[in-house]
mmCIF file of C-alpha atoms in Angstrom:
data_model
loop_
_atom_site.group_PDB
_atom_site.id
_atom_site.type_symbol
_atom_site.label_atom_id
_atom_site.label_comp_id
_atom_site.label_asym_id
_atom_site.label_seq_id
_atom_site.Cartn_x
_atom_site.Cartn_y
_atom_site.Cartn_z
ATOM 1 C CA UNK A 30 42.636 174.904 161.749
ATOM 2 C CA UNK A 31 46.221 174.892 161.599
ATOM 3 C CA UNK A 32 46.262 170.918 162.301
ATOM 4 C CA UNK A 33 44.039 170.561 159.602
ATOM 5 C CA UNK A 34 46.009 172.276 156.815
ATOM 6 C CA UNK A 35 48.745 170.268 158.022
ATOM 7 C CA UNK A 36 46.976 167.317 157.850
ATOM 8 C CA UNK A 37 45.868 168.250 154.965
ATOM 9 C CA UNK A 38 49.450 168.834 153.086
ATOM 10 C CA UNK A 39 49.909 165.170 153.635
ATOM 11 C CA UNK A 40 47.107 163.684 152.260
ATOM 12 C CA UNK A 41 46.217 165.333 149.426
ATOM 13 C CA UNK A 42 48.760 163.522 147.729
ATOM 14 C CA UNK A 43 46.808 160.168 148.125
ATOM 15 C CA UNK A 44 43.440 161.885 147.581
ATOM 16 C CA UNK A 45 44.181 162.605 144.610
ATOM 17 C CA UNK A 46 45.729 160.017 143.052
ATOM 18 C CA UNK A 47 42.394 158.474 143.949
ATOM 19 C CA UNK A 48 40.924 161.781 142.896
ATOM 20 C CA UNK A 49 42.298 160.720 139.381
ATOM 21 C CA UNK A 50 41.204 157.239 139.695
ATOM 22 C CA UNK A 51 37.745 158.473 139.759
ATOM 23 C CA UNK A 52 37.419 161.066 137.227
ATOM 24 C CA UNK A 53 39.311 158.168 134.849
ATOM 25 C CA UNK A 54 36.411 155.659 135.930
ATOM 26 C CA UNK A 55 33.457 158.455 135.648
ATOM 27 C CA UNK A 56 34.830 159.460 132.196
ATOM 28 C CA UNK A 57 34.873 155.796 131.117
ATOM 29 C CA UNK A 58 31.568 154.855 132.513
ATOM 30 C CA UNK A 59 30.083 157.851 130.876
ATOM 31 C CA UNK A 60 31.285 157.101 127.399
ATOM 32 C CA UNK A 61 29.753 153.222 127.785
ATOM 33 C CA UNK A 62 26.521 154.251 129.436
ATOM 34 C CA UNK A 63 26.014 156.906 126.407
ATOM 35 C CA UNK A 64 26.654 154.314 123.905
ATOM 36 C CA UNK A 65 24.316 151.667 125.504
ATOM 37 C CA UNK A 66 22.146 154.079 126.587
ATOM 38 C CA UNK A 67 21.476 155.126 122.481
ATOM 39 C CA UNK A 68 21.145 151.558 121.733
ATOM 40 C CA UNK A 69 18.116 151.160 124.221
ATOM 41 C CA UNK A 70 16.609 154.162 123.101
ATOM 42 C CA UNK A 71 16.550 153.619 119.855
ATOM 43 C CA UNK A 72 15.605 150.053 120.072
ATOM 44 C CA UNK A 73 12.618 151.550 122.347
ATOM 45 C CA UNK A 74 11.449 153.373 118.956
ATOM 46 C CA UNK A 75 11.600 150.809 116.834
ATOM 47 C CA UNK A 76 8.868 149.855 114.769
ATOM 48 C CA UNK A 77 9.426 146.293 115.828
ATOM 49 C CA UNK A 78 7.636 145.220 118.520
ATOM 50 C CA UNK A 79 10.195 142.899 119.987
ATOM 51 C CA UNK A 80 12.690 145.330 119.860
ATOM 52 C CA UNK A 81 10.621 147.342 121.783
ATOM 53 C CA UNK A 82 9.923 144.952 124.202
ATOM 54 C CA UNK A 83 13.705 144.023 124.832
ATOM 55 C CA UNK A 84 14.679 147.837 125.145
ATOM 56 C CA UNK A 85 11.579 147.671 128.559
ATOM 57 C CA UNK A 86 12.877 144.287 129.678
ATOM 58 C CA UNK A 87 16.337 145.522 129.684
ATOM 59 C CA UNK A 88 15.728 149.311 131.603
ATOM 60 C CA UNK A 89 13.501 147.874 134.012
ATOM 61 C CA UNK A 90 15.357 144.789 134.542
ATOM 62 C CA UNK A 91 18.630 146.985 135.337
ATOM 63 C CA UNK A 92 16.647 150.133 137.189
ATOM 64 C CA UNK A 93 15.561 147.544 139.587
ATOM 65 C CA UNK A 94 18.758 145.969 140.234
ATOM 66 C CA UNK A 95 21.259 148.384 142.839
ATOM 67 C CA UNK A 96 23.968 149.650 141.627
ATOM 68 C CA UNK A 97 26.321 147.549 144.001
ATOM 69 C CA UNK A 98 24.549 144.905 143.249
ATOM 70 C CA UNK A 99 25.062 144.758 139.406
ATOM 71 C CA UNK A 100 29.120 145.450 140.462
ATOM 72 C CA UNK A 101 29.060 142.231 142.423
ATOM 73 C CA UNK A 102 27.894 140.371 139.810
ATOM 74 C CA UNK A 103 30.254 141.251 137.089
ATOM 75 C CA UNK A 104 33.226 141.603 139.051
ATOM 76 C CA UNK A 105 32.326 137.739 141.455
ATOM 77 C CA UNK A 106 29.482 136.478 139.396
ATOM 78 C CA UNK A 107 31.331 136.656 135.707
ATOM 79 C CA UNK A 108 34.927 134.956 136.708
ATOM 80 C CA UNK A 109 32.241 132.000 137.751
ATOM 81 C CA UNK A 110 31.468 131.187 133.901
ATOM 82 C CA UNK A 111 35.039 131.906 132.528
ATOM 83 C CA UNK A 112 34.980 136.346 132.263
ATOM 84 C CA UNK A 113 37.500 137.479 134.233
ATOM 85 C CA UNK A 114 37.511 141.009 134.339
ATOM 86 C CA UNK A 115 40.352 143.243 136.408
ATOM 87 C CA UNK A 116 38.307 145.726 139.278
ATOM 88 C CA UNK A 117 38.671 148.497 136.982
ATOM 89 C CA UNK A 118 37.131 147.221 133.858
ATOM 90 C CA UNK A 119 34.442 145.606 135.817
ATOM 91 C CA UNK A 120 33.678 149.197 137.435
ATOM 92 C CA UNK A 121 33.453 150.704 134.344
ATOM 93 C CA UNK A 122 31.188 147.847 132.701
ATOM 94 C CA UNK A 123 29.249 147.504 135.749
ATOM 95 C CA UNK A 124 28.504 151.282 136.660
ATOM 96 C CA UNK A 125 28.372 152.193 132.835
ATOM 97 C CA UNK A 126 25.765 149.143 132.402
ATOM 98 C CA UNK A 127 23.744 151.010 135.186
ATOM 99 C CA UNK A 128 23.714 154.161 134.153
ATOM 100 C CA UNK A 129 22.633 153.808 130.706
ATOM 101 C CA UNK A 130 18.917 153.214 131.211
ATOM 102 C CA UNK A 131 19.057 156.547 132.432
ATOM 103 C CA UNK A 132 20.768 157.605 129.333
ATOM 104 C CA UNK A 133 18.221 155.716 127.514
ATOM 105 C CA UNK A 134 15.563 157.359 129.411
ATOM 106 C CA UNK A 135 17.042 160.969 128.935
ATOM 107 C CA UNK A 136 17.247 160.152 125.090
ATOM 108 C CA UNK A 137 13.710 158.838 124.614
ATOM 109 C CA UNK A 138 12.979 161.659 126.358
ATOM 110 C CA UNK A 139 14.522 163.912 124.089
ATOM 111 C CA UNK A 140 13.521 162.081 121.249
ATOM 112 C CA UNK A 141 9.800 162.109 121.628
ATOM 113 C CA UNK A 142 10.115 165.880 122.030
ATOM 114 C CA UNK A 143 11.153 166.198 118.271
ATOM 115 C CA UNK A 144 8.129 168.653 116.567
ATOM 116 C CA UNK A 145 6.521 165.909 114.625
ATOM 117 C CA UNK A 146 6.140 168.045 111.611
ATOM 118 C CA UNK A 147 10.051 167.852 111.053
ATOM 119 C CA UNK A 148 9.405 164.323 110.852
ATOM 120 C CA UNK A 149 7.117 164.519 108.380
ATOM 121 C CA UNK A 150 8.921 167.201 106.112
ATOM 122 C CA UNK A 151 11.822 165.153 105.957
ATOM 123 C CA UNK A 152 9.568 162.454 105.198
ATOM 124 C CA UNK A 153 8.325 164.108 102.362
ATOM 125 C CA UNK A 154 11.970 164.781 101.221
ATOM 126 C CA UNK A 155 11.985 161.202 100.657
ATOM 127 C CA UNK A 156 13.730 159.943 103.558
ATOM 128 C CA UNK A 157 13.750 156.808 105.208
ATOM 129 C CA UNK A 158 13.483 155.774 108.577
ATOM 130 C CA UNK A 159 17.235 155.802 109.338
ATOM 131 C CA UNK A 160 18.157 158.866 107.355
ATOM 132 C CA UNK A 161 15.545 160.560 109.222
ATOM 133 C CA UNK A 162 17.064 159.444 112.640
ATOM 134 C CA UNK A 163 20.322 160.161 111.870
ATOM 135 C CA UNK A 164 19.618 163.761 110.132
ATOM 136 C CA UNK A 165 16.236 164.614 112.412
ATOM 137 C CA UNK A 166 15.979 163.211 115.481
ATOM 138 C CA UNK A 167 19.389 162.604 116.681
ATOM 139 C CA UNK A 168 20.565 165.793 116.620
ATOM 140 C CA UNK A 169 17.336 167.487 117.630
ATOM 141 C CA UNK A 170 17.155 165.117 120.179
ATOM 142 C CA UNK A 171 19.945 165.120 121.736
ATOM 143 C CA UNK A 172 19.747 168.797 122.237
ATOM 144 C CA UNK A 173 17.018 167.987 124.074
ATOM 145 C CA UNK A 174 18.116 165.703 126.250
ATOM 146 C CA UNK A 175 21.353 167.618 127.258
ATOM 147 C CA UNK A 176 20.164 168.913 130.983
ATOM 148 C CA UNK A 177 19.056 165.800 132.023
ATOM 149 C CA UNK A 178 22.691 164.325 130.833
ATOM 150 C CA UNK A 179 24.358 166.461 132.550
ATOM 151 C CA UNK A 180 22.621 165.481 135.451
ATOM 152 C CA UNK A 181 23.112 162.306 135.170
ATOM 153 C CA UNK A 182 26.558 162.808 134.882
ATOM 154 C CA UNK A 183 27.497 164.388 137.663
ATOM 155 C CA UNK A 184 25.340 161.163 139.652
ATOM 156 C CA UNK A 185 27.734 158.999 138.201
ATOM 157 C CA UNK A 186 30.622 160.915 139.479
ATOM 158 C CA UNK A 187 29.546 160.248 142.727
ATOM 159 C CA UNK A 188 27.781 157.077 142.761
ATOM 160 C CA UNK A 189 31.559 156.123 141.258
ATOM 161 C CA UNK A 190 32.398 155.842 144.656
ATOM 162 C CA UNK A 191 30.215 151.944 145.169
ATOM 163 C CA UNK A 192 33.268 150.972 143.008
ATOM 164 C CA UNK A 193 35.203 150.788 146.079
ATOM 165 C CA UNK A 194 33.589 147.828 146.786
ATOM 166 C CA UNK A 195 35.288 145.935 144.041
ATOM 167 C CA UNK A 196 38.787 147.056 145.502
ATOM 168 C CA UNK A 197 39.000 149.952 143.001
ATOM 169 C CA UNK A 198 41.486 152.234 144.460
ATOM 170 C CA UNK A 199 38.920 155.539 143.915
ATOM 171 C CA UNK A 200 38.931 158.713 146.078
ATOM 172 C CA UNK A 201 36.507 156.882 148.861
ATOM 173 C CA UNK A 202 38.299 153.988 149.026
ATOM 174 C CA UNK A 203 41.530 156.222 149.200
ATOM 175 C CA UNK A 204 40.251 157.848 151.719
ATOM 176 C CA UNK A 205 38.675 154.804 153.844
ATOM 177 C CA UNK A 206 42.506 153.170 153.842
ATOM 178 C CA UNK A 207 43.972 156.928 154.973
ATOM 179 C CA UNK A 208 41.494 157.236 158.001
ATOM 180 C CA UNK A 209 41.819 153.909 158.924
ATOM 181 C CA UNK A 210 45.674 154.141 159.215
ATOM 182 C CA UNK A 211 45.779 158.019 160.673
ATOM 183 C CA UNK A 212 42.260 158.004 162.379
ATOM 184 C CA UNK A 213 42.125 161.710 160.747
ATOM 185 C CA UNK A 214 38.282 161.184 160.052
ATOM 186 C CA UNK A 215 37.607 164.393 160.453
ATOM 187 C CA UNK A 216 40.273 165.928 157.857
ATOM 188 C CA UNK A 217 39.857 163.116 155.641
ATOM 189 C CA UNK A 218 36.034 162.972 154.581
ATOM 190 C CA UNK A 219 35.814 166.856 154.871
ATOM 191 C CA UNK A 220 38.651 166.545 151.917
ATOM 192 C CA UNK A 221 37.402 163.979 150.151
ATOM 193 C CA UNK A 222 33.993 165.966 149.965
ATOM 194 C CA UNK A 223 35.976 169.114 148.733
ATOM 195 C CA UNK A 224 37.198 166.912 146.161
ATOM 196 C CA UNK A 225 34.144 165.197 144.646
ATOM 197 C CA UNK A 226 32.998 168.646 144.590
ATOM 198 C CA UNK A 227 35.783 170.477 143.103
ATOM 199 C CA UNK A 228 35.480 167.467 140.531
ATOM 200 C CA UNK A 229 31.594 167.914 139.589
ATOM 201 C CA UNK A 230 31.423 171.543 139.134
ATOM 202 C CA UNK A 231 33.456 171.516 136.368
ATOM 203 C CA UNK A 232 31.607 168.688 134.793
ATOM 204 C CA UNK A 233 28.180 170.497 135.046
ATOM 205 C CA UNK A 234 29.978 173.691 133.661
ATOM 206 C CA UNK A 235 31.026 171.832 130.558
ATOM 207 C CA UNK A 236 27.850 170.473 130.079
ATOM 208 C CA UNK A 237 25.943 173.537 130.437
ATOM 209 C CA UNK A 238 28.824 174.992 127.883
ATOM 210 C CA UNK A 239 27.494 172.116 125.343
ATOM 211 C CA UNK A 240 24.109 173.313 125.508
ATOM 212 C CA UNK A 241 24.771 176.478 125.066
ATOM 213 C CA UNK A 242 26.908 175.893 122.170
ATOM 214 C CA UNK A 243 24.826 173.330 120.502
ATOM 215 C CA UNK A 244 21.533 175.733 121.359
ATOM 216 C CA UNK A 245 23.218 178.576 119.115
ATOM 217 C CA UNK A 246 24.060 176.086 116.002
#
């Protein structure tokens, strides 16, 4: 015990700098898989039937790719036609990318859910298709759709660690270059789980704060 608290005074330091690394990536990834993930799920509602279609070609197309996979090919595949991207931005793109058919899924989700009579009174208010998503269904849907976010943010957390792949200098791959030089294996993946943990409980507290604040509104 006393070897591992010793151990583990020296490399906490690294862990978390690479600690940081990954909450900075997992924030960013979030943000862009939200974003994308609203565009598919609204496009999935249109009343246009191409839309439609491209919002299922694009979830199922990316849920059937892995994760890694889709990293490779932005961060080696891109710099091929011209778009080079620096490991960082192409972990955020990539994993963010990923993740937001999931978002899209947890929206639709959420969406669907909305009491179709509010549709229809707002409707009868005299207002249009967008007004009503904007004023009706987004917020009401949303709402909905906040558990399931807050899973899926706390997978991206740790699935943040495939960016290591790409030479992103994350907690993993922090770790991976500290047991390789100290052989500590031991002390350093029992740390670097503390730490991925230590980092998602938070996140699913703040999330379950958001639903509780946006349930009383």
């Amino acid at each position: 015990m006393a070897e591992f608290l010793t151990d583990s005074a020296i490399f906490l330091p690294v862990l978390l700098r690479g600690l940081y690394t990954t909450i900075l990536l997992t924030l960013c990834a979030l943000v862009v898989s939200v974003l994308l993930g609203l565009v598919w799920a609204t496009m999935a509602r249109s009343r246009f039937i191409g839309l439609r279609a491209a919002a299922a070609a694009i979830i199922n197309v990316v849920r059937g790719i892995p994760i890694i996979v889709q990293l490779f090919c932005v961060y080696f595949v891109l710099p091929e036609i011209g778009i080079n991207l620096y490991p960082f931005a192409a972990g955020v793109i990539g994993l963010g990318l990923a993740y937001s058919v999931y978002q899209a899924e947890n929206f639709r989700a959420g969406f669907e859910a909305v009491d179709p009579a509010l549709l229809e009174a707002a409707q009868s208010l005299g207002m249009d298709d967008r007004l009503v998503m904007r004023r009706v269904v987004l917020p009401l849907g949303i709402r909905i759709a906040l558990p399931p976010f807050g899973n899926t943010a706390v997978m991206l957390l740790k699935d943040s660690s495939i960016a290591s792949t790409i030479t992103i200098a994350e907690l993993t791959r922090a770790g991976q270059l500290l047991a390789i030089s100290t052989f500590k294996n031991g002390t350093v993946y029992v740390l670097i789980a503390l730490l991925y943990l230590a980092a998602s409980l938070p996140l699913a507290a703040a999330v379950r704060l958001l639903e509780r604040r946006m349930a009383s509104r």
